[in-house]
Structures are given as structure tokens and as C-alpha cells.
Amino acid sequence: RLKNPLLFEQEQLFLPVWQICRFWLHGRYHEMAPNVVPMDYTKDPDVKLPMQLIINMPELKENPFKERIVESFSEDGEGSLSFNDFVDMFSVLSEMAPRELKAIYAFKIYDFNTDNFICKADLEKTLNKLTREELTAEEITLVCEKVIEEADMDGDGKLGFADFENMISKAPDFLRI
Amino acid sequence: KNRDGKKAREEGGQKKDRGKTVPNKDQKESENKEKKTTKRGKEGENKQKKGRKNSTSSASSNSSDEESLSEEELAMLKEQVEQKKKLISTMRNKPWRMVKKLSVLREAQDFVEKFEGALGKGKGKKLYAYKMMMAKKWVKFKRDFENFKTQCIPWEMKIKEVESHFGSSVASYFIFLRWMYGVNLVLFGLIFGLVIIPEVLMGMPYGSLPRKTVPRAEQETAMDFSVLWDFEGYIKYSALFYGYYNNQRTIGWLKYRLPMAYFMVGISVFGYSLMVVIRSMARNANESTADGDDDNFIFSWKMFTSWDYLIGNPETADNKFASITTSFKESIVDEQESNKDENIHLRRFLRVLANVLIICCLCGSGYLIYFVVKRSQTFSKMQNVGWYERNEVEIVMSLLGMFCPPLFETIAALENYHPRIGLKWQLGRIFALFLGNLYTFLLALMDDVNEKLAEEDVVKNITHWTLLGHHNSSAGNDSTVTPPPLDPADVPRGPCWETTVGIEFVRLTVSDILVTYITILVGDFIRACFVRFVNYCWCWDLEAGFPSYAEFDISGNVLGLVFNQGMIWMGSFYAPGLVGINVLRLLTSMYFQCWAVMSSNVPHARVFKASKSNNFYMGLLLLILFLSLLPVAYTIMSLPPSFDCGPFSGKKRMYDVIQETIELDFPLFVAKIFSYVANPGLIIPAILLMVLTIYYLNAVSKAYQRANAELKKKMQMQREEEKNKRNNKASTNPMLQDLEDLLTPNMKTESPPKHAEDKKIESPNGSSPARKPGRGEALAGSPMAGRRGAALTPPSQVFVAQPRTLGVWAPYPGQPRPWGHPLGPVPGRGRGQPCFPRAAR
């Protein structure tokens, strides 16, 4: 179905070939908005799908961080993904991407106000999304303070990338992201 | 020349430069210039990257102008090409936008292609270009092969589906099952291809030898289903069991040495399994780097890693949210209660009581099995045994395996452990239960074997006299006629203990399979149907209340799998067909259990991290492998093989076949070499050497662990110090507190805390000791130098232990440097050297 098969370098992605079989991913991308996404990518069309369509994908629908995920991979930061960004997202989220790369993107995802630090407000938002706001305010404050106390190495009261990476690299479960 | 460092740097937050090189993955090879893309370039997010891009493009344009390449230019060009290649290979790991990656990639590929050819000179150029082309083709081939291999992984979609519904811990069971299937398939291939097939193709057919024929007495019932189900009758006298094989040294026109092959395959089954298990353990150990740091980041990990990104099902998601909330609440409660005094004595008493109860249970079950096996031996001598009496042993063992684990769990409620620790205890206890059962069974079997060995002598005599008698009677009058051979079905048979052992293991395995499947069917499926359909007309809510839907019991299933494999390993030497049965079993298990899980189980209400359990299960597997090797090795080494059945019949010991092969089939000097190698004078020193090597490696690893722990402590102290500085608090280190109390009060400037505990106080004679930079100096400086007189006698230690590498403590910008000491690493201060007082500044 795809006219120009040489759309991207296979080696730049971590997905095994049968998944990135251009037909499959492009098919997924196409079926979200059949009227907008062309079949023919030879002319290098500039097509972007808005966030609302993408976060309804079954893989992302149940994820509490779906908006942040899509925003992190979009070029304009608003959440609209071109096909390249789309493929990029699947590549990083696949199981073969290395830990360091996942750490970088995880940091971006949890950084809600995109100031390159995970500050207390970011932590509170994360916690609320994780527990669907079932915790009381004191509990939330307690947890956020504990997190900063545990992970903040340089003592500036918020988590920089180095703190985050140091903490996440020791986590046994991290590759489940 | 710092381009390499820049290239290797990751784009992360702008805070710190990690300076770590991204590991080169195998999946991406260094050069592939085939696919070029047509993407437009894009703005990079990092100015450094832009700068680098500019510099590289300028470099490329510079290089393109040069026609004549001198030596240095050649070398520089080569280096640039290498850098580009490295960039291409590591680009996958960089977090750039896709379009940017594509444009940089294309540029790098252009550059490499343009100048690679130019690097070879003259004739060498052609060879160089050829080598490059072959390298490219090889890379492409490897990549395609990798892709193909990934495509071939079976059941991938099925497991992913289970994973999205139930989370990763349940899926890990199925991944383990698939791995076991792979191992068993290889073992099956070995045994089938090297033992069974040659025997079937080239060996003597059924009915030609006494050992290959059903005895006359049993022939009427040999085809009955009940007899076949017990693995007697025609199945017993087939290539599936040890007794069928002939002891002919070579068979067929290929001169295939069957007894030797049988022996070697038996050994290599264990060897291969050992290798595969250890390799898997090593790989797991590599990936899990966190050791013992479990408590440092509880809340952080809960916040950032508890969500399972593979969940795609709303019901599972709901469960996950609930479990995360519960887990947070529990941790909060733990945190708040951590100062509360607990009643240690009561807890200890309860734990001891629980352990005593469980040991009683284990002993009881061991005794029960022993009793039952002894009873079955008396049964076998009786006639007219019912079905129950015949299968009593297997039934009892299966029942024990089904009911004891929940019993252990209820008793363990007394102990009140953290769930993860509780799980480990539970697994350990179930393991002990199964092990005890298996070994009791084995002991009873050994009794049986010894009895049969005693019986063999009697039968040998009988056989001998019968044959003699037959000869005499048939050649009675006419001595010139060769006597017709006795029909194989009529020859009296020895008891053939090896086949009996093989049959026992096969029956145990089959009954284990049946019990497992029936348990799943009844315990999960029927229960789910009951809860679903009867719920409409029942008093209480079945789904929320008592039976409800079953959860998938990961640990029970994994242990079952591990023990099943142990039985296969034990039995495969005596019943080569056992591995085939196991392969079938694993195959059907995969489909059956996937179906059962999806249709009748619900996700766990409480999700815990079974994160490091992978190596735990592998460790169990290794232990079982070793334990199942022992009985087989014992029987091979010390029991004489039966005289009339099996490939080793007629030999004194089974391993004599090796001796025989070396003497007869190999040239003379090989026999000499083996005899030298088998000399105790050589073996004992070799063993000693290995023991010493183990000791040495152990010592080295302990030293590394200690160094690791020290570094961690350092980091911890540093963190605390930073925080203290920020909060302007006094130091929290108790030793430093003492020190401060010791000093006169007017010395109390802001004294930064000391490092680790092996730092001792300096000689105070107004000296600032030559130290490592940063903290050490400030420490030495503030309480001691200059300002004080010699009022205080210095503590006698001047020990300067500096176990860590210098330069680790890059000076922090905010740190006080009262005397402007030089901050470079201090040379020449090794461990344990006394610190020489420097002249006061």
C-alpha cells in the first residue's frame, strides 16, 4: 500500500522488522484519519495528526500519562505527531530500546511544565494521575517530599536529569516502561 | 579533538554533562549506506549539536577541496571517517527527533562514502574498496538474519496479549515456559536423532531378540489399553525404554556405535542443560544491577516505575490504579509507623512457632510417602490389586503437592513478613516439600532396584539352564542338525531394573501432567463457570465473596514446571522417550494455560514486584538439575547393568563402554593419553588448582563488593552534606558532633561533616595536611589550623586512609576554601601513609 518504501532507516529504530513492516505502522497511522493521511509518501507530505486521535489508540488509551507521552514526541510540543514522530514513539517505547534512551524520555514525560526539572508540582501531578486522585492532600505532600528527599542528590529541591537517571538506573522494574 | 566526547554525549536535561558513551548495540552494525532518505533537515534542540553539525559540514567541505592527500591529511581524513561511522552506529541511541536523525545520518553517510574510497592508495584502493563492500554485505546479512530470527519467535503475540491483560509478572511465567520448551526441544532433538532414530532404522527389529519381544506370558494382554496406560505391554518393549536397546557394539552399515552414543547422549543432556541454565543466569545477573539498594528509593520507584506501560485493558488498568493507590497508602503508613515500637518478642515467638509447625508438616509428608511406597511394594507382590492400590503412590504425591502449599500459606500468616520476603519463604517451603517427596520416592525406588538386582542372579541361572536344556532337547538325537533357536518370546527374562525405573518416572510424569490439567480445569474453569452462572440465584455475591474468580498462581506454576523438568532429567537416561512426552506436554500446556488464563482468571488484586525472581527461579532450576544428576550418576557408576537388556548388558559397569571404545576404535596413543589423564596424580592437583582459583575469585569479588559499598557510603554522605550546607544545619554525623563537642566552643565555625568513618583527625599543629581536594581540606582547615595554639593535644591518629580515587570529589562551587589550597589531586598520598604537616599558611 505504501508507495515509497524507503521512508526511514531500519537501523534507526528498535522495532523488529515485522512490526515496523511499513504496512503495519503506516496502516495504523492511516486508519486513525483516513481522509488526511495519504498513502503515498514520496512527495514527503507534511501531515500531522492531532493529539486527540492518537491518545485513543488502544495501546495508549489506558495509560494515565498518554497526553504527556504524545507531547514529548511531538515536534511542536502541542501533541500533534507526524508519521516520523509516530514511528519514533513506538520505537522508543518498544522493549529493545536501551535503558538510557528510555530514561531520557521518561524524564521528559514526567516533566509536566517542561522546565527540564521535575519539581514538586510535577510530582504532585504525576501522583494524582497514578492514583486517580484517591490520596488525601497530606498524603500527597508526604509522598512528594519523600521522593525529593530520596532522589535529589544536589539538594536544589527538585529533580534534575542526573538525579532522575541515577535513581531510575537502580530500579529493577524500569524496563517495563 | 573533543568531538568524540561531544558525539557520545546524550541529549538530556541541560543540567549536567554525563559524558557517558552510549553502548553500541549489536543490532545496529556500523555501516550501511544503502538506504538513503530524502528528509529535510531540522533544527536541533541543543546548540552544541548545531555547532557540531556546522563544524562537520565545514570539515567536509574543506576536505573535498584537497586533491593530493599527504600522510597527515590521510590520517586526519581516516579519523573523520571513523568518527562518522561511529556516529552512524550510535545514532539510534540518541534522543533526537526522527527527521533530525535522518538528515544527520544522510550527511554522515555521504561523507563516508565519498571519502572512504579515497583512503586507499593505488592498488590498495581496489582491495580496500572490495573489503569495504564485503564488510557492508556481511553487515546487511547479519541484520537480515537477526530480523528473521525475531520473526521466528513463537507465541509472541499470544504472550503479549496475556501481558496486556494481566501484567508482566504473569507473562513472565509464559516466557519461562517458552524457554523451557526450547531447551526440551533441543534435548529431544539430541536424543531422538542420535539414539532412537539409529536404533529404529538400523537396529534389529522387534521380535528378533528376547529383549525386544513381549514375553509369552504377557502376550495376550499386551495390547490392552489398561496395560498400555501403565506402560507395560508393547510400549515397554519399544525404543522408548532402555531395555529395548541391543548391546551390539556397532549396528548397521554405518557402523554406528550405539552403546557409546547412548552413553554420550545421556551425559550431554546434562551438560547442555547445565550450560544453558548458567548462561541464562549470567545474563539475568548482568541486567539486574541493583543490589541491596532496595530501601533507598522506595517512594521514587513507586512513583516512576509502578505503572505498567504494557497494560491495554480497562479492567486491568482499574486494578492497577487500585493497587498503586493501596501500595502508596501502605508505604505511607509504614513510613509513619516506622518509629513505633514493635513487640519483638511476640513476633519472634510466632515465627519460631510457624517454622516448627511447618517442619512438622514436612516430616509428616515425607513419612507418608515412605509408608505408601513400602505398601505399594507389598501390593505388587499380591494378586488382584485394584486400580487405587496400583496408583496409590502417584495419587498421594499429587495430593500432597496440591494441599500442602495452601496449608503453608495459612501457617505463614502467623509470621507477618513483608510480602516479598514472605513469598520467598513460601517458595522455599514448597521447594523443600517437593524435594522431600521426590527423594523419598527415589529412595523407595532404590530399594526396589536392589531387590531386582538380587533377583537377577537367580534369573541368570534359570536362563542359562533353560537354554542349555533347549539345546540338548532339540539336538538330542541328530547332532548334525543345528538346533532351532528358542523363540525369543519364550526365553526367561531378567527383571531389567533400568526399564522399571524408566517406567516409574514416565508414570509419575504422566500422572503429574494429568493432575495439573485437571486442577486447572476444575479449579479455574469450572469454578469460573460456577461463579458466573450460579451467581444469579445464590444468596451472597459469588464474584466478590467466597469462591470468586481464581488468580493465576505464578509461583506454584513455576515450581511445578521446575520439578517436572527435574523428573525429566532424572528419567531420560532410562527412558529416552520421556523427553518427547515432555515436549508434547509443554506444547499443549502453552495453549491450554493461555486459554485458561484468558478465560477464567482475573488479574491479581495486589500486584507486587517479582522483579528479581527471575534469577531465583533459575537458581532453583540449577539446584534441581544438580540434584537430579546425582541419582543418575550414582547408578551409572556403582550399579551393574542388567545382563540381558539395554545397550550396556554384559558389561561390569556402564562406563566400561568408554574404555572399550577407546581401546578398540582409537589409535594407541589416545589410550595412553587417557590413561595418563585419568591418573589420580594428575586429577588431584587439577582439583586443588580449581579450588584455589575459586577461592581467589571469591576474594576478588568480595573486595569489589567492599569497594562498591564504600563508594555508596561516600555518595550518601556527600548528599547529606550538601543538604546540610543548604539548610545551614550543624552536621548530622554523630562522630563529627562528638568532635565539635570536644573542641572549644569558639572554634565552631561552619564545620562541614567528615567523610567516611575511616577518616581520622589530623595532626593539629597549625598544619593543613596535604589531602585530596575539596571537603578534606575544608575539614582539616577549619577546626585545626593556625588559629588554635597547641592547647589541645592532638589525637594520636594521623591516619590518612583514602580508599577512594582522587578526583572523585570535584569541588563544588559553593564550598568554602578558606586558605586557597590548590585543588588538584594530591599526588603521592597513598593509603595508610602518615600525613606530614605542611607549613602553615
GROMACS .gro file of C-alpha atoms in nm, chain B residues 597-746:
model
  150
  774VAL     CA    1  -0.573  -1.767   3.192
  775MET     CA    2  -0.761  -1.553   2.945
  776SER     CA    3  -1.095  -1.718   3.007
  777SER     CA    4  -1.108  -1.791   3.377
  778ASN     CA    5  -0.856  -1.585   3.567
  779VAL     CA    6  -0.864  -1.230   3.691
  780PRO     CA    7  -0.564  -1.003   3.730
  781HIS     CA    8  -0.404  -1.000   4.069
  782ALA     CA    9  -0.568  -0.771   4.316
  783ARG     CA   10  -0.238  -0.700   4.472
  784VAL     CA   11   0.048  -0.652   4.237
  785PHE     CA   12   0.393  -0.691   4.377
  786LYS     CA   13   0.724  -0.667   4.209
  787ALA     CA   14   0.851  -1.013   4.131
  788SER     CA   15   1.141  -0.838   3.977
  789LYS     CA   16   1.444  -1.032   4.086
  790SER     CA   17   1.259  -1.360   4.100
  791ASN     CA   18   1.384  -1.449   3.757
  792ASN     CA   19   1.722  -1.545   3.886
  793PHE     CA   20   1.559  -1.705   4.184
  794TYR     CA   21   1.373  -1.948   3.959
  795MET     CA   22   1.684  -2.010   3.756
  796GLY     CA   23   1.868  -2.083   4.076
  797LEU     CA   24   1.603  -2.336   4.168
  798LEU     CA   25   1.634  -2.493   3.826
  799LEU     CA   26   2.007  -2.519   3.866
  800LEU     CA   27   1.968  -2.682   4.205
  801ILE     CA   28   1.719  -2.932   4.068
  802LEU     CA   29   1.949  -3.007   3.777
  803PHE     CA   30   2.228  -3.085   4.014
  804LEU     CA   31   2.006  -3.292   4.239
  805SER     CA   32   1.871  -3.493   3.951
  806LEU     CA   33   2.219  -3.554   3.820
  807LEU     CA   34   2.315  -3.723   4.145
  808PRO     CA   35   2.097  -4.034   4.130
  809VAL     CA   36   2.175  -4.092   3.766
  810ALA     CA   37   2.548  -4.054   3.822
  811TYR     CA   38   2.530  -4.285   4.122
  812THR     CA   39   2.352  -4.558   3.931
  813ILE     CA   40   2.584  -4.529   3.635
  814MET     CA   41   2.892  -4.551   3.849
  815SER     CA   42   2.804  -4.811   4.102
  816LEU     CA   43   2.527  -5.037   3.985
  817PRO     CA   44   2.592  -5.318   3.741
  818PRO     CA   45   2.376  -5.307   3.432
  819SER     CA   46   2.124  -5.586   3.374
  820PHE     CA   47   2.264  -5.885   3.199
  821ASP     CA   48   2.002  -5.918   2.931
  822CYS     CA   49   1.861  -5.581   2.847
  823GLY     CA   50   1.987  -5.245   2.740
  824PRO     CA   51   2.291  -5.123   2.547
  825PHE     CA   52   2.533  -5.198   2.830
  826SER     CA   53   2.427  -5.553   2.907
  827GLY     CA   54   2.715  -5.785   2.971
  828LYS     CA   55   2.948  -5.515   3.100
  829LYS     CA   56   3.055  -5.486   3.455
  830ARG     CA   57   2.975  -5.117   3.475
  831MET     CA   58   2.803  -4.887   3.233
  832TYR     CA   59   3.100  -4.661   3.185
  833ASP     CA   60   3.309  -4.952   3.060
  834VAL     CA   61   3.174  -4.869   2.719
  835ILE     CA   62   3.404  -4.569   2.706
  836GLN     CA   63   3.704  -4.782   2.791
  837GLU     CA   64   3.607  -5.027   2.524
  838THR     CA   65   3.564  -4.761   2.259
  839ILE     CA   66   3.898  -4.602   2.337
  840GLU     CA   67   4.079  -4.933   2.321
  841LEU     CA   68   3.922  -5.059   2.007
  842ASP     CA   69   3.839  -4.758   1.797
  843PHE     CA   70   4.105  -4.502   1.863
  844PRO     CA   71   4.474  -4.524   1.780
  845LEU     CA   72   4.702  -4.647   2.050
  846PHE     CA   73   4.840  -4.321   2.170
  847VAL     CA   74   4.493  -4.190   2.255
  848ALA     CA   75   4.450  -4.473   2.501
  849LYS     CA   76   4.784  -4.383   2.653
  850ILE     CA   77   4.685  -4.017   2.682
  851PHE     CA   78   4.361  -4.108   2.853
  852SER     CA   79   4.535  -4.337   3.093
  853TYR     CA   80   4.771  -4.057   3.189
  854VAL     CA   81   4.487  -3.811   3.227
  855ALA     CA   82   4.290  -4.049   3.443
  856ASN     CA   83   4.583  -4.086   3.676
  857PRO     CA   84   4.497  -3.964   4.025
  858GLY     CA   85   4.832  -3.795   4.037
  859LEU     CA   86   4.708  -3.559   3.770
  860ILE     CA   87   4.350  -3.525   3.875
  861ILE     CA   88   4.410  -3.433   4.237
  862PRO     CA   89   4.637  -3.138   4.161
  863ALA     CA   90   4.387  -3.022   3.899
  864ILE     CA   91   4.110  -3.028   4.156
  865LEU     CA   92   4.329  -2.843   4.403
  866LEU     CA   93   4.403  -2.581   4.142
  867MET     CA   94   4.036  -2.531   4.073
  868VAL     CA   95   3.958  -2.497   4.442
  869LEU     CA   96   4.228  -2.236   4.481
  870THR     CA   97   4.101  -2.047   4.178
  871ILE     CA   98   3.754  -2.039   4.324
  872TYR     CA   99   3.893  -1.909   4.649
  873TYR     CA  100   4.088  -1.639   4.472
  874LEU     CA  101   3.795  -1.525   4.259
  875ASN     CA  102   3.578  -1.519   4.565
  876ALA     CA  103   3.826  -1.296   4.744
  877VAL     CA  104   3.845  -1.063   4.445
  878SER     CA  105   3.469  -1.034   4.422
  879LYS     CA  106   3.444  -0.961   4.793
  880ALA     CA  107   3.698  -0.686   4.752
  881TYR     CA  108   3.491  -0.534   4.471
  882GLN     CA  109   3.179  -0.551   4.681
  883ARG     CA  110   3.352  -0.375   4.964
  884ALA     CA  111   3.476  -0.103   4.731
  885ASN     CA  112   3.123  -0.068   4.597
  886ALA     CA  113   2.977  -0.033   4.943
  887GLU     CA  114   3.235   0.231   5.032
  888LEU     CA  115   3.156   0.433   4.724
  889LYS     CA  116   2.788   0.419   4.801
  890LYS     CA  117   2.850   0.538   5.151
  891LYS     CA  118   3.056   0.823   5.018
  892MET     CA  119   2.780   0.932   4.790
  893GLN     CA  120   2.534   0.915   5.069
  894MET     CA  121   2.748   1.129   5.295
  895GLN     CA  122   2.804   1.376   5.021
  896ARG     CA  123   2.437   1.412   4.964
  897GLU     CA  124   2.371   1.466   5.329
  898GLU     CA  125   2.643   1.720   5.346
  899GLU     CA  126   2.505   1.916   5.060
  900LYS     CA  127   2.169   1.924   5.222
  901ASN     CA  128   2.317   2.031   5.547
  902LYS     CA  129   2.505   2.307   5.382
  903ARG     CA  130   2.191   2.430   5.221
  904ASN     CA  131   1.998   2.420   5.542
  905ASN     CA  132   2.285   2.564   5.732
  906LYS     CA  133   2.245   2.297   5.986
  907ALA     CA  134   2.512   2.154   6.201
  908SER     CA  135   2.647   1.827   6.083
  909THR     CA  136   2.442   1.520   6.132
  910ASN     CA  137   2.729   1.284   6.157
  911PRO     CA  138   2.750   1.174   6.520
  912MET     CA  139   3.124   1.141   6.513
  913LEU     CA  140   3.163   1.492   6.397
  914GLN     CA  141   2.920   1.603   6.663
  915ASP     CA  142   3.147   1.448   6.919
  916LEU     CA  143   3.439   1.620   6.765
  917GLU     CA  144   3.270   1.951   6.783
  918ASP     CA  145   3.185   1.899   7.143
  919LEU     CA  146   3.542   1.813   7.205
  920LEU     CA  147   3.671   2.132   7.060
  921THR     CA  148   3.648   2.462   7.233
  922PRO     CA  149   3.324   2.642   7.153
  923ASN     CA  150   3.483   2.941   6.980
   0.00000   0.00000   0.00000
